[in-house]
């Protein structure tokens, strides 16, 4: 029996799309830190969140939450089971969220939990921009 060891969250990446390539590689398209919209509510058509875990062993419950600026209202939640055979293994959790509605500009939060404990809280700034006029 493998001794249970909590994994580390190496990174969280936000992007528009992800693809599995030959040889196990992944390609990320449209990596971003902020989202921009001219008017609100705004709908982002596709948000991909990638968490990479490492140096853990055992079975764990993970939760990913997207929170509104009040840090209480949950826009999306994704639960998954993380199984790591040994500490040399890495695990990338890919979470795809379609048509997320952002009701207002502000700082939204991407929270990652492991067995119910908050591991990471990443800000996602949703910014209102003015339309460019041409002429």
mmCIF file of N, CA and C in Angstrom:
data_model
loop_
_atom_site.group_PDB
_atom_site.id
_atom_site.type_symbol
_atom_site.label_atom_id
_atom_site.label_comp_id
_atom_site.label_asym_id
_atom_site.label_seq_id
_atom_site.Cartn_x
_atom_site.Cartn_y
_atom_site.Cartn_z
ATOM 1 N N UNK A 1 0.844 -1.189 0.000
ATOM 2 C CA UNK A 1 0.000 0.000 0.000
ATOM 3 C C UNK A 1 0.888 1.252 0.000
ATOM 4 N N UNK A 2 0.540 2.213 -0.841
ATOM 5 C CA UNK A 2 1.308 3.447 -0.965
ATOM 6 C C UNK A 2 0.915 4.405 0.162
ATOM 7 N N UNK A 3 1.921 5.008 0.794
ATOM 8 C CA UNK A 3 1.657 5.996 1.833
ATOM 9 C C UNK A 3 1.113 7.264 1.178
ATOM 10 N N UNK A 4 0.013 7.783 1.721
ATOM 11 C CA UNK A 4 -0.621 8.970 1.141
ATOM 12 C C UNK A 4 0.215 10.212 1.444
ATOM 13 N N UNK A 5 0.573 10.944 0.384
ATOM 14 C CA UNK A 5 1.341 12.175 0.485
ATOM 15 C C UNK A 5 0.631 13.244 -0.333
ATOM 16 N N UNK A 6 0.302 14.382 0.297
ATOM 17 C CA UNK A 6 -0.409 15.461 -0.413
ATOM 18 C C UNK A 6 0.440 16.004 -1.555
ATOM 19 N N UNK A 7 -0.148 16.126 -2.743
ATOM 20 C CA UNK A 7 0.597 16.690 -3.866
ATOM 21 C C UNK A 7 0.683 18.212 -3.778
ATOM 22 N N UNK A 8 1.615 18.759 -4.531
ATOM 23 C CA UNK A 8 1.764 20.207 -4.680
ATOM 24 C C UNK A 8 1.057 20.649 -5.946
ATOM 25 N N UNK A 9 0.468 21.826 -5.909
ATOM 26 C CA UNK A 9 -0.089 22.436 -7.116
ATOM 27 C C UNK A 9 1.021 23.259 -7.746
ATOM 28 N N UNK A 10 1.543 22.796 -8.880
ATOM 29 C CA UNK A 10 2.663 23.472 -9.541
ATOM 30 C C UNK A 10 2.232 24.751 -10.232
ATOM 31 N N UNK A 11 1.087 24.707 -10.934
ATOM 32 C CA UNK A 11 0.616 25.894 -11.636
ATOM 33 C C UNK A 11 -0.851 25.767 -12.001
ATOM 34 N N UNK A 12 -1.442 26.930 -12.261
ATOM 35 C CA UNK A 12 -2.788 27.042 -12.827
ATOM 36 C C UNK A 12 -2.660 27.953 -14.033
ATOM 37 N N UNK A 13 -3.127 27.481 -15.175
ATOM 38 C CA UNK A 13 -3.067 28.267 -16.412
ATOM 39 C C UNK A 13 -4.481 28.442 -16.948
ATOM 40 N N UNK A 14 -4.786 29.678 -17.360
ATOM 41 C CA UNK A 14 -6.063 29.996 -18.005
ATOM 42 C C UNK A 14 -5.806 30.196 -19.486
ATOM 43 N N UNK A 15 -6.623 29.581 -20.322
ATOM 44 C CA UNK A 15 -6.464 29.746 -21.766
ATOM 45 C C UNK A 15 -7.800 29.508 -22.469
ATOM 46 N N UNK A 16 -7.792 29.740 -23.782
ATOM 47 C CA UNK A 16 -9.000 29.575 -24.583
ATOM 48 C C UNK A 16 -9.229 28.142 -25.038
ATOM 49 N N UNK A 17 -8.140 27.378 -25.241
ATOM 50 C CA UNK A 17 -8.298 26.010 -25.730
ATOM 51 C C UNK A 17 -7.057 25.192 -25.418
ATOM 52 N N UNK A 18 -7.224 23.887 -25.393
ATOM 53 C CA UNK A 18 -6.130 22.946 -25.149
ATOM 54 C C UNK A 18 -6.326 21.760 -26.078
ATOM 55 N N UNK A 19 -5.208 21.232 -26.569
ATOM 56 C CA UNK A 19 -5.272 20.063 -27.455
ATOM 57 C C UNK A 19 -4.256 19.033 -27.013
ATOM 58 N N UNK A 20 -4.650 17.772 -27.077
ATOM 59 C CA UNK A 20 -3.738 16.657 -26.803
ATOM 60 C C UNK A 20 -3.017 16.326 -28.096
ATOM 61 N N UNK A 21 -1.694 16.371 -28.069
ATOM 62 C CA UNK A 21 -0.878 16.100 -29.246
ATOM 63 C C UNK A 21 -0.309 14.684 -29.160
ATOM 64 N N UNK A 22 0.298 14.243 -30.256
ATOM 65 C CA UNK A 22 0.954 12.946 -30.265
ATOM 66 C C UNK A 22 2.084 12.941 -29.242
ATOM 67 N N UNK A 23 2.327 11.803 -28.645
ATOM 68 C CA UNK A 23 3.396 11.692 -27.671
ATOM 69 C C UNK A 23 3.036 12.236 -26.301
ATOM 70 N N UNK A 24 1.748 12.558 -26.083
ATOM 71 C CA UNK A 24 1.306 13.023 -24.774
ATOM 72 C C UNK A 24 1.480 14.505 -24.515
ATOM 73 N N UNK A 25 2.025 15.240 -25.470
ATOM 74 C CA UNK A 25 2.186 16.684 -25.283
ATOM 75 C C UNK A 25 0.828 17.362 -25.362
ATOM 76 N N UNK A 26 0.733 18.526 -24.688
ATOM 77 C CA UNK A 26 -0.479 19.328 -24.818
ATOM 78 C C UNK A 26 -0.102 20.685 -25.399
ATOM 79 N N UNK A 27 -0.997 21.219 -26.214
ATOM 80 C CA UNK A 27 -0.822 22.558 -26.777
ATOM 81 C C UNK A 27 -1.901 23.456 -26.190
ATOM 82 N N UNK A 28 -1.465 24.623 -25.703
ATOM 83 C CA UNK A 28 -2.379 25.597 -25.123
ATOM 84 C C UNK A 28 -2.516 26.767 -26.086
ATOM 85 N N UNK A 29 -3.740 27.203 -26.319
ATOM 86 C CA UNK A 29 -4.001 28.332 -27.202
ATOM 87 C C UNK A 29 -4.649 29.468 -26.412
ATOM 88 N N UNK A 30 -4.140 30.668 -26.645
ATOM 89 C CA UNK A 30 -4.753 31.859 -26.052
ATOM 90 C C UNK A 30 -4.599 31.934 -24.544
ATOM 91 N N UNK A 31 -3.382 31.813 -24.033
ATOM 92 C CA UNK A 31 -3.139 31.938 -22.595
ATOM 93 C C UNK A 31 -3.382 33.398 -22.181
ATOM 94 N N UNK A 32 -4.079 33.585 -21.056
ATOM 95 C CA UNK A 32 -4.385 34.956 -20.624
ATOM 96 C C UNK A 32 -4.418 35.078 -19.109
ATOM 97 N N UNK A 33 -4.300 36.333 -18.650
ATOM 98 C CA UNK A 33 -4.441 36.675 -17.234
ATOM 99 C C UNK A 33 -5.693 37.503 -16.977
ATOM 100 N N UNK A 34 -6.121 38.239 -18.005
ATOM 101 C CA UNK A 34 -7.268 39.135 -17.903
ATOM 102 C C UNK A 34 -8.227 38.865 -19.052
ATOM 103 N N UNK A 35 -9.498 39.204 -18.836
ATOM 104 C CA UNK A 35 -10.498 39.161 -19.903
ATOM 105 C C UNK A 35 -11.011 40.584 -20.110
ATOM 106 N N UNK A 36 -11.333 40.904 -21.353
ATOM 107 C CA UNK A 36 -11.790 42.251 -21.698
ATOM 108 C C UNK A 36 -13.140 42.172 -22.396
ATOM 109 N N UNK A 37 -14.045 43.105 -22.052
ATOM 110 C CA UNK A 37 -15.364 43.156 -22.674
ATOM 111 C C UNK A 37 -15.794 44.612 -22.790
ATOM 112 N N UNK A 38 -16.584 44.896 -23.824
ATOM 113 C CA UNK A 38 -17.074 46.262 -24.025
ATOM 114 C C UNK A 38 -18.327 46.545 -23.208
ATOM 115 N N UNK A 39 -19.134 45.517 -22.969
ATOM 116 C CA UNK A 39 -20.377 45.719 -22.214
ATOM 117 C C UNK A 39 -20.638 44.505 -21.322
ATOM 118 N N UNK A 40 -21.488 44.726 -20.331
ATOM 119 C CA UNK A 40 -21.813 43.682 -19.361
ATOM 120 C C UNK A 40 -23.322 43.565 -19.218
ATOM 121 N N UNK A 41 -23.832 42.356 -18.947
ATOM 122 C CA UNK A 41 -23.070 41.128 -18.741
ATOM 123 C C UNK A 41 -22.348 40.693 -20.023
ATOM 124 N N UNK A 42 -21.197 40.039 -19.829
ATOM 125 C CA UNK A 42 -20.379 39.553 -20.941
ATOM 126 C C UNK A 42 -20.269 38.033 -20.833
ATOM 127 N N UNK A 43 -20.289 37.371 -21.965
ATOM 128 C CA UNK A 43 -20.163 35.915 -21.985
ATOM 129 C C UNK A 43 -18.836 35.550 -22.639
ATOM 130 N N UNK A 44 -18.023 34.787 -21.910
ATOM 131 C CA UNK A 44 -16.779 34.266 -22.480
ATOM 132 C C UNK A 44 -17.092 32.873 -23.010
ATOM 133 N N UNK A 45 -16.886 32.645 -24.314
ATOM 134 C CA UNK A 45 -17.368 31.406 -24.929
ATOM 135 C C UNK A 45 -16.688 30.129 -24.437
ATOM 136 N N UNK A 46 -15.406 30.192 -24.115
ATOM 137 C CA UNK A 46 -14.691 28.972 -23.714
ATOM 138 C C UNK A 46 -13.513 29.357 -22.812
ATOM 139 N N UNK A 47 -13.535 28.837 -21.605
ATOM 140 C CA UNK A 47 -12.466 29.075 -20.645
ATOM 141 C C UNK A 47 -11.928 27.719 -20.217
ATOM 142 N N UNK A 48 -10.636 27.510 -20.439
ATOM 143 C CA UNK A 48 -9.980 26.266 -20.051
ATOM 144 C C UNK A 48 -9.032 26.574 -18.893
ATOM 145 N N UNK A 49 -9.107 25.756 -17.853
ATOM 146 C CA UNK A 49 -8.249 25.912 -16.689
ATOM 147 C C UNK A 49 -7.458 24.621 -16.520
ATOM 148 N N UNK A 50 -6.132 24.747 -16.469
ATOM 149 C CA UNK A 50 -5.260 23.593 -16.310
ATOM 150 C C UNK A 50 -4.528 23.712 -14.977
ATOM 151 N N UNK A 51 -4.674 22.703 -14.141
ATOM 152 C CA UNK A 51 -3.922 22.601 -12.890
ATOM 153 C C UNK A 51 -2.959 21.431 -13.017
ATOM 154 N N UNK A 52 -1.693 21.654 -12.651
ATOM 155 C CA UNK A 52 -0.744 20.546 -12.624
ATOM 156 C C UNK A 52 -0.356 20.243 -11.185
ATOM 157 N N UNK A 53 -0.522 18.972 -10.812
ATOM 158 C CA UNK A 53 -0.201 18.474 -9.480
ATOM 159 C C UNK A 53 1.006 17.556 -9.572
ATOM 160 N N UNK A 54 1.862 17.558 -8.540
ATOM 161 C CA UNK A 54 3.012 16.643 -8.523
ATOM 162 C C UNK A 54 3.427 16.345 -7.089
ATOM 163 N N UNK A 55 4.346 15.377 -6.963
ATOM 164 C CA UNK A 55 4.969 14.998 -5.701
ATOM 165 C C UNK A 55 3.982 14.466 -4.671
ATOM 166 N N UNK A 56 2.874 13.887 -5.162
ATOM 167 C CA UNK A 56 1.894 13.314 -4.255
ATOM 168 C C UNK A 56 1.716 11.837 -4.526
ATOM 169 N N UNK A 57 1.107 11.159 -3.571
ATOM 170 C CA UNK A 57 0.777 9.748 -3.742
ATOM 171 C C UNK A 57 -0.524 9.475 -3.006
ATOM 172 N N UNK A 58 -1.422 8.755 -3.675
ATOM 173 C CA UNK A 58 -2.707 8.416 -3.075
ATOM 174 C C UNK A 58 -3.861 8.982 -3.878
ATOM 175 N N UNK A 59 -5.051 8.895 -3.301
ATOM 176 C CA UNK A 59 -6.282 9.389 -3.931
ATOM 177 C C UNK A 59 -6.735 10.654 -3.203
ATOM 178 N N UNK A 60 -7.157 11.652 -3.998
ATOM 179 C CA UNK A 60 -7.552 12.938 -3.447
ATOM 180 C C UNK A 60 -8.782 13.458 -4.186
ATOM 181 N N UNK A 61 -9.577 14.266 -3.514
ATOM 182 C CA UNK A 61 -10.693 14.965 -4.140
ATOM 183 C C UNK A 61 -10.243 16.383 -4.447
ATOM 184 N N UNK A 62 -10.458 16.811 -5.698
ATOM 185 C CA UNK A 62 -10.131 18.186 -6.073
ATOM 186 C C UNK A 62 -11.414 18.926 -6.431
ATOM 187 N N UNK A 63 -11.422 20.202 -6.143
ATOM 188 C CA UNK A 63 -12.526 21.075 -6.511
ATOM 189 C C UNK A 63 -11.940 22.335 -7.111
ATOM 190 N N UNK A 64 -12.518 22.750 -8.213
ATOM 191 C CA UNK A 64 -12.139 23.998 -8.864
ATOM 192 C C UNK A 64 -13.381 24.879 -8.876
ATOM 193 N N UNK A 65 -13.246 26.106 -8.384
ATOM 194 C CA UNK A 65 -14.379 27.035 -8.354
ATOM 195 C C UNK A 65 -14.005 28.337 -9.033
ATOM 196 N N UNK A 66 -14.959 28.877 -9.765
ATOM 197 C CA UNK A 66 -14.845 30.220 -10.324
ATOM 198 C C UNK A 66 -15.826 31.080 -9.537
ATOM 199 N N UNK A 67 -15.283 32.086 -8.842
ATOM 200 C CA UNK A 67 -16.104 32.925 -7.966
ATOM 201 C C UNK A 67 -16.253 34.334 -8.520
ATOM 202 N N UNK A 68 -17.404 34.944 -8.235
ATOM 203 C CA UNK A 68 -17.668 36.339 -8.579
ATOM 204 C C UNK A 68 -16.815 37.241 -7.685
ATOM 205 N N UNK A 69 -16.748 38.538 -7.993
ATOM 206 C CA UNK A 69 -15.948 39.461 -7.182
ATOM 207 C C UNK A 69 -16.294 39.480 -5.687
ATOM 208 N N UNK A 70 -17.514 39.120 -5.317
ATOM 209 C CA UNK A 70 -17.869 39.090 -3.888
ATOM 210 C C UNK A 70 -17.232 37.899 -3.158
ATOM 211 N N UNK A 71 -16.592 37.008 -3.906
ATOM 212 C CA UNK A 71 -15.908 35.806 -3.407
ATOM 213 C C UNK A 71 -16.846 34.832 -2.711
ATOM 214 N N UNK A 72 -18.162 34.999 -2.928
ATOM 215 C CA UNK A 72 -19.156 34.092 -2.354
ATOM 216 C C UNK A 72 -19.974 33.404 -3.434
ATOM 217 N N UNK A 73 -20.334 34.144 -4.476
ATOM 218 C CA UNK A 73 -21.161 33.599 -5.550
ATOM 219 C C UNK A 73 -20.314 32.714 -6.458
ATOM 220 N N UNK A 74 -20.717 31.452 -6.588
ATOM 221 C CA UNK A 74 -19.986 30.482 -7.398
ATOM 222 C C UNK A 74 -20.569 30.473 -8.815
ATOM 223 N N UNK A 75 -19.725 30.852 -9.796
ATOM 224 C CA UNK A 75 -20.165 30.823 -11.192
ATOM 225 C C UNK A 75 -20.097 29.408 -11.762
ATOM 226 N N UNK A 76 -19.036 28.700 -11.419
ATOM 227 C CA UNK A 76 -18.850 27.314 -11.879
ATOM 228 C C UNK A 76 -18.103 26.544 -10.805
ATOM 229 N N UNK A 77 -18.372 25.245 -10.763
ATOM 230 C CA UNK A 77 -17.645 24.361 -9.861
ATOM 231 C C UNK A 77 -17.425 23.033 -10.565
ATOM 232 N N UNK A 78 -16.224 22.508 -10.438
ATOM 233 C CA UNK A 78 -15.868 21.242 -11.052
ATOM 234 C C UNK A 78 -15.181 20.377 -9.994
ATOM 235 N N UNK A 79 -15.692 19.164 -9.795
ATOM 236 C CA UNK A 79 -15.111 18.228 -8.839
ATOM 237 C C UNK A 79 -14.504 17.060 -9.593
ATOM 238 N N UNK A 80 -13.347 16.602 -9.132
ATOM 239 C CA UNK A 80 -12.691 15.470 -9.782
ATOM 240 C C UNK A 80 -11.930 14.663 -8.736
ATOM 241 N N UNK A 81 -11.641 13.423 -9.085
ATOM 242 C CA UNK A 81 -10.843 12.537 -8.231
ATOM 243 C C UNK A 81 -9.449 12.480 -8.804
ATOM 244 N N UNK A 82 -8.458 12.741 -7.983
ATOM 245 C CA UNK A 82 -7.061 12.732 -8.380
ATOM 246 C C UNK A 82 -6.426 11.466 -7.821
ATOM 247 N N UNK A 83 -5.877 10.633 -8.708
ATOM 248 C CA UNK A 83 -5.229 9.386 -8.289
ATOM 249 C C UNK A 83 -3.777 9.441 -8.731
ATOM 250 N N UNK A 84 -2.890 9.389 -7.753
ATOM 251 C CA UNK A 84 -1.455 9.440 -8.045
ATOM 252 C C UNK A 84 -0.805 8.196 -7.452
ATOM 253 N N UNK A 85 -0.166 7.408 -8.315
ATOM 254 C CA UNK A 85 0.419 6.132 -7.903
ATOM 255 C C UNK A 85 1.682 6.322 -7.050
ATOM 256 N N UNK A 86 2.471 7.364 -7.373
ATOM 257 C CA UNK A 86 3.712 7.597 -6.629
ATOM 258 C C UNK A 86 4.115 9.061 -6.761
ATOM 259 N N UNK A 87 5.097 9.454 -5.969
ATOM 260 C CA UNK A 87 5.496 10.861 -5.927
ATOM 261 C C UNK A 87 6.222 11.324 -7.185
ATOM 262 N N UNK A 88 6.633 10.424 -8.039
ATOM 263 C CA UNK A 88 7.283 10.806 -9.290
ATOM 264 C C UNK A 88 6.295 11.131 -10.398
ATOM 265 N N UNK A 89 5.025 10.875 -10.162
ATOM 266 C CA UNK A 89 3.985 11.095 -11.170
ATOM 267 C C UNK A 89 3.483 12.535 -11.126
ATOM 268 N N UNK A 90 3.172 13.081 -12.311
ATOM 269 C CA UNK A 90 2.501 14.380 -12.409
ATOM 270 C C UNK A 90 1.103 14.139 -12.945
ATOM 271 N N UNK A 91 0.200 15.029 -12.582
ATOM 272 C CA UNK A 91 -1.178 14.926 -13.069
ATOM 273 C C UNK A 91 -1.639 16.310 -13.504
ATOM 274 N N UNK A 92 -2.131 16.410 -14.731
ATOM 275 C CA UNK A 92 -2.702 17.670 -15.221
ATOM 276 C C UNK A 92 -4.208 17.515 -15.308
ATOM 277 N N UNK A 93 -4.895 18.363 -14.575
ATOM 278 C CA UNK A 93 -6.356 18.374 -14.579
ATOM 279 C C UNK A 93 -6.804 19.485 -15.522
ATOM 280 N N UNK A 94 -7.566 19.137 -16.559
ATOM 281 C CA UNK A 94 -8.049 20.100 -17.538
ATOM 282 C C UNK A 94 -9.549 20.264 -17.337
ATOM 283 N N UNK A 95 -9.970 21.490 -17.080
ATOM 284 C CA UNK A 95 -11.373 21.807 -16.831
ATOM 285 C C UNK A 95 -11.843 22.803 -17.894
ATOM 286 N N UNK A 96 -12.875 22.432 -18.654
ATOM 287 C CA UNK A 96 -13.376 23.276 -19.741
ATOM 288 C C UNK A 96 -14.740 23.837 -19.342
ATOM 289 N N UNK A 97 -14.868 25.159 -19.437
ATOM 290 C CA UNK A 97 -16.098 25.851 -19.053
ATOM 291 C C UNK A 97 -16.612 26.647 -20.252
ATOM 292 N N UNK A 98 -17.810 26.319 -20.692
ATOM 293 C CA UNK A 98 -18.401 26.973 -21.855
ATOM 294 C C UNK A 98 -19.367 28.081 -21.424
ATOM 295 N N UNK A 99 -19.316 29.191 -22.156
ATOM 296 C CA UNK A 99 -20.272 30.293 -22.010
ATOM 297 C C UNK A 99 -20.453 30.783 -20.572
ATOM 298 N N UNK A 100 -19.362 31.194 -19.973
ATOM 299 C CA UNK A 100 -19.432 31.749 -18.618
ATOM 300 C C UNK A 100 -19.875 33.205 -18.710
ATOM 301 N N UNK A 101 -20.890 33.537 -17.923
ATOM 302 C CA UNK A 101 -21.390 34.912 -17.914
ATOM 303 C C UNK A 101 -20.757 35.688 -16.761
ATOM 304 N N UNK A 102 -20.100 36.785 -17.128
ATOM 305 C CA UNK A 102 -19.546 37.707 -16.147
ATOM 306 C C UNK A 102 -20.498 38.897 -16.075
ATOM 307 N N UNK A 103 -21.176 39.052 -14.944
ATOM 308 C CA UNK A 103 -22.242 40.048 -14.806
ATOM 309 C C UNK A 103 -21.722 41.480 -14.761
ATOM 310 N N UNK A 104 -20.466 41.646 -14.295
ATOM 311 C CA UNK A 104 -19.915 42.990 -14.127
ATOM 312 C C UNK A 104 -18.397 42.928 -14.209
ATOM 313 N N UNK A 105 -17.756 44.070 -14.468
ATOM 314 C CA UNK A 105 -16.295 44.074 -14.408
ATOM 315 C C UNK A 105 -15.847 43.891 -12.960
ATOM 316 N N UNK A 106 -14.633 43.401 -12.793
ATOM 317 C CA UNK A 106 -14.091 43.225 -11.453
ATOM 318 C C UNK A 106 -13.108 42.076 -11.400
ATOM 319 N N UNK A 107 -12.654 41.763 -10.204
ATOM 320 C CA UNK A 107 -11.725 40.658 -9.995
ATOM 321 C C UNK A 107 -12.511 39.423 -9.592
ATOM 322 N N UNK A 108 -12.500 38.442 -10.463
ATOM 323 C CA UNK A 108 -13.098 37.144 -10.204
ATOM 324 C C UNK A 108 -11.980 36.245 -9.669
ATOM 325 N N UNK A 109 -12.326 35.091 -9.125
ATOM 326 C CA UNK A 109 -11.327 34.248 -8.467
ATOM 327 C C UNK A 109 -11.432 32.810 -8.939
ATOM 328 N N UNK A 110 -10.275 32.207 -9.220
ATOM 329 C CA UNK A 110 -10.182 30.801 -9.570
ATOM 330 C C UNK A 110 -9.586 30.110 -8.342
ATOM 331 N N UNK A 111 -10.386 29.303 -7.662
ATOM 332 C CA UNK A 111 -9.932 28.642 -6.447
ATOM 333 C C UNK A 111 -9.757 27.149 -6.681
ATOM 334 N N UNK A 112 -8.645 26.613 -6.173
ATOM 335 C CA UNK A 112 -8.356 25.185 -6.268
ATOM 336 C C UNK A 112 -8.293 24.604 -4.865
ATOM 337 N N UNK A 113 -9.024 23.512 -4.656
ATOM 338 C CA UNK A 113 -9.086 22.836 -3.369
ATOM 339 C C UNK A 113 -8.585 21.404 -3.513
ATOM 340 N N UNK A 114 -7.951 20.914 -2.465
ATOM 341 C CA UNK A 114 -7.518 19.521 -2.390
ATOM 342 C C UNK A 114 -8.077 18.962 -1.085
ATOM 343 N N UNK A 115 -8.917 17.929 -1.206
ATOM 344 C CA UNK A 115 -9.582 17.334 -0.040
ATOM 345 C C UNK A 115 -10.242 18.403 0.835
ATOM 346 N N UNK A 116 -10.895 19.368 0.180
ATOM 347 C CA UNK A 116 -11.658 20.397 0.891
ATOM 348 C C UNK A 116 -10.847 21.564 1.414
ATOM 349 N N UNK A 117 -9.530 21.520 1.260
ATOM 350 C CA UNK A 117 -8.687 22.617 1.749
ATOM 351 C C UNK A 117 -8.261 23.504 0.584
ATOM 352 N N UNK A 118 -8.382 24.820 0.756
ATOM 353 C CA UNK A 118 -7.974 25.774 -0.276
ATOM 354 C C UNK A 118 -6.465 25.702 -0.469
ATOM 355 N N UNK A 119 -6.051 25.481 -1.735
ATOM 356 C CA UNK A 119 -4.632 25.372 -2.078
ATOM 357 C C UNK A 119 -4.162 26.614 -2.818
ATOM 358 N N UNK A 120 -5.046 27.181 -3.660
ATOM 359 C CA UNK A 120 -4.659 28.326 -4.483
ATOM 360 C C UNK A 120 -5.877 29.185 -4.782
ATOM 361 N N UNK A 121 -5.663 30.494 -4.799
ATOM 362 C CA UNK A 121 -6.694 31.455 -5.178
ATOM 363 C C UNK A 121 -6.062 32.421 -6.174
ATOM 364 N N UNK A 122 -6.465 32.308 -7.424
ATOM 365 C CA UNK A 122 -5.861 33.064 -8.521
ATOM 366 C C UNK A 122 -6.833 34.137 -9.008
ATOM 367 N N UNK A 123 -6.421 35.414 -9.057
ATOM 368 C CA UNK A 123 -7.325 36.458 -9.549
ATOM 369 C C UNK A 123 -7.469 36.412 -11.067
ATOM 370 N N UNK A 124 -8.674 36.670 -11.532
ATOM 371 C CA UNK A 124 -8.974 36.825 -12.959
ATOM 372 C C UNK A 124 -9.665 38.179 -13.099
ATOM 373 N N UNK A 125 -8.932 39.153 -13.644
ATOM 374 C CA UNK A 125 -9.497 40.488 -13.816
ATOM 375 C C UNK A 125 -10.336 40.531 -15.086
ATOM 376 N N UNK A 126 -11.587 40.946 -14.926
ATOM 377 C CA UNK A 126 -12.494 41.125 -16.057
ATOM 378 C C UNK A 126 -12.688 42.632 -16.195
ATOM 379 N N UNK A 127 -12.191 43.160 -17.316
ATOM 380 C CA UNK A 127 -12.049 44.606 -17.497
ATOM 381 C C UNK A 127 -12.979 45.117 -18.587
ATOM 382 N N UNK A 128 -13.645 46.236 -18.309
ATOM 383 C CA UNK A 128 -14.481 46.869 -19.329
ATOM 384 C C UNK A 128 -13.617 47.824 -20.144
ATOM 385 N N UNK A 129 -13.713 47.705 -21.466
ATOM 386 C CA UNK A 129 -12.975 48.567 -22.381
ATOM 387 C C UNK A 129 -13.969 49.289 -23.279
ATOM 388 N N UNK A 130 -13.543 50.439 -23.762
ATOM 389 C CA UNK A 130 -14.393 51.216 -24.677
ATOM 390 C C UNK A 130 -14.189 50.722 -26.087
ATOM 391 N N UNK A 131 -15.242 50.769 -26.873
ATOM 392 C CA UNK A 131 -15.141 50.366 -28.278
ATOM 393 C C UNK A 131 -14.290 51.375 -29.030
ATOM 394 N N UNK A 132 -13.437 50.877 -29.903
ATOM 395 C CA UNK A 132 -12.605 51.758 -30.728
ATOM 396 C C UNK A 132 -13.460 52.283 -31.861
ATOM 397 N N UNK A 133 -13.322 53.577 -32.124
ATOM 398 C CA UNK A 133 -14.036 54.140 -33.269
ATOM 399 C C UNK A 133 -13.045 54.323 -34.415
ATOM 400 N N UNK A 134 -13.483 53.979 -35.589
ATOM 401 C CA UNK A 134 -12.655 54.103 -36.772
ATOM 402 C C UNK A 134 -13.203 55.231 -37.633
ATOM 403 N N UNK A 135 -12.306 56.019 -38.188
ATOM 404 C CA UNK A 135 -12.815 57.038 -39.071
ATOM 405 C C UNK A 135 -12.080 58.258 -39.082
#
